[in-house]
Coordinates of C-alpha atoms in Angstrom, one line a residue:
X1 CA -20.2 -15.7 -4.3
X2 CA -17.9 -13.3 -6.2
X3 CA -14.6 -14.8 -4.8
X4 CA -13.7 -17.9 -6.6
X5 CA -11.3 -20.3 -5.3
X6 CA -8.5 -21.6 -7.3
X7 CA -10.2 -25.2 -7.9
X8 CA -13.4 -23.7 -9.3
X9 CA -11.3 -21.3 -11.5
X10 CA -8.9 -23.9 -12.7
X11 CA -11.0 -25.3 -15.5
X12 CA -11.1 -22.0 -17.2
X13 CA -7.3 -21.5 -17.4
X14 CA -6.5 -23.6 -20.7
X15 CA -9.1 -21.5 -22.6
X16 CA -7.7 -18.3 -21.1
X17 CA -4.4 -19.2 -22.2
X18 CA -5.2 -20.3 -25.2
X19 CA -7.2 -17.2 -26.3
X20 CA -4.1 -15.1 -25.0
X21 CA -1.8 -17.1 -27.4
X22 CA -4.1 -16.6 -30.1
X23 CA -4.5 -12.7 -29.7
X24 CA -0.7 -12.7 -29.5
X25 CA -0.2 -14.4 -32.8
X26 CA -2.6 -12.2 -34.5
X27 CA -0.8 -9.2 -33.3
X28 CA 2.3 -10.6 -34.7
X29 CA 0.5 -11.6 -37.9
X30 CA -0.8 -8.0 -38.4
X31 CA 2.6 -6.5 -37.7
X32 CA 4.3 -8.7 -40.3
X33 CA 1.6 -7.7 -42.6
X34 CA 2.2 -4.0 -42.1
X35 CA 5.8 -4.4 -42.2
X36 CA 5.9 -6.3 -45.7
X37 CA 3.2 -3.7 -47.1
X38 CA 5.6 -1.0 -46.2
X39 CA 8.5 -2.7 -48.0
X40 CA 6.5 -3.5 -50.9
X41 CA 5.2 0.3 -50.9
X42 CA 8.8 1.5 -50.9
X43 CA 9.8 -0.9 -53.9
X44 CA 6.5 0.1 -56.0
X45 CA 5.3 3.6 -54.7
X46 CA 2.7 3.4 -57.8
X47 CA 0.9 0.4 -56.4
X48 CA 0.4 2.1 -52.9
X49 CA -3.4 1.9 -53.4
X50 CA -3.6 -1.7 -54.3
X51 CA -1.1 -2.6 -51.5
X52 CA -3.0 -0.8 -49.0
X53 CA -6.1 -2.6 -49.8
X54 CA -5.0 -6.0 -49.8
X55 CA -3.0 -4.9 -46.3
X56 CA -6.2 -3.8 -44.8
X57 CA -8.4 -6.7 -45.8
X58 CA -5.6 -9.3 -44.5
X59 CA -5.3 -7.5 -41.3
X60 CA -9.1 -7.5 -40.6
X61 CA -9.5 -11.0 -41.4
X62 CA -6.5 -11.9 -38.9
X63 CA -7.9 -9.6 -36.3
X64 CA -11.3 -11.5 -36.8
X65 CA -9.7 -14.7 -35.8
X66 CA -8.3 -13.1 -32.9
X67 CA -11.7 -11.9 -31.8
X68 CA -13.3 -15.6 -32.4
X69 CA -10.6 -16.7 -30.1
X70 CA -11.2 -14.7 -27.4
X71 CA -15.4 -15.4 -27.6
X72 CA -14.7 -18.9 -28.3
X73 CA -12.5 -19.3 -25.3

């Protein structure tokens, strides 16, 4: 049947909540990285390339953790 009862769906609820919290954490982390990178670029405009590269690598790693949380949950 396509319709699940609450009792059938209940075991999946903790993993869904955990995956959601992990994705929220990843979003906050990426936002913080972006903000700090903008502050660093404002302080040292000549280091733009290095800061941007480090920011993108860190954001990709954090996003990967978010995806892993979704698929593991």
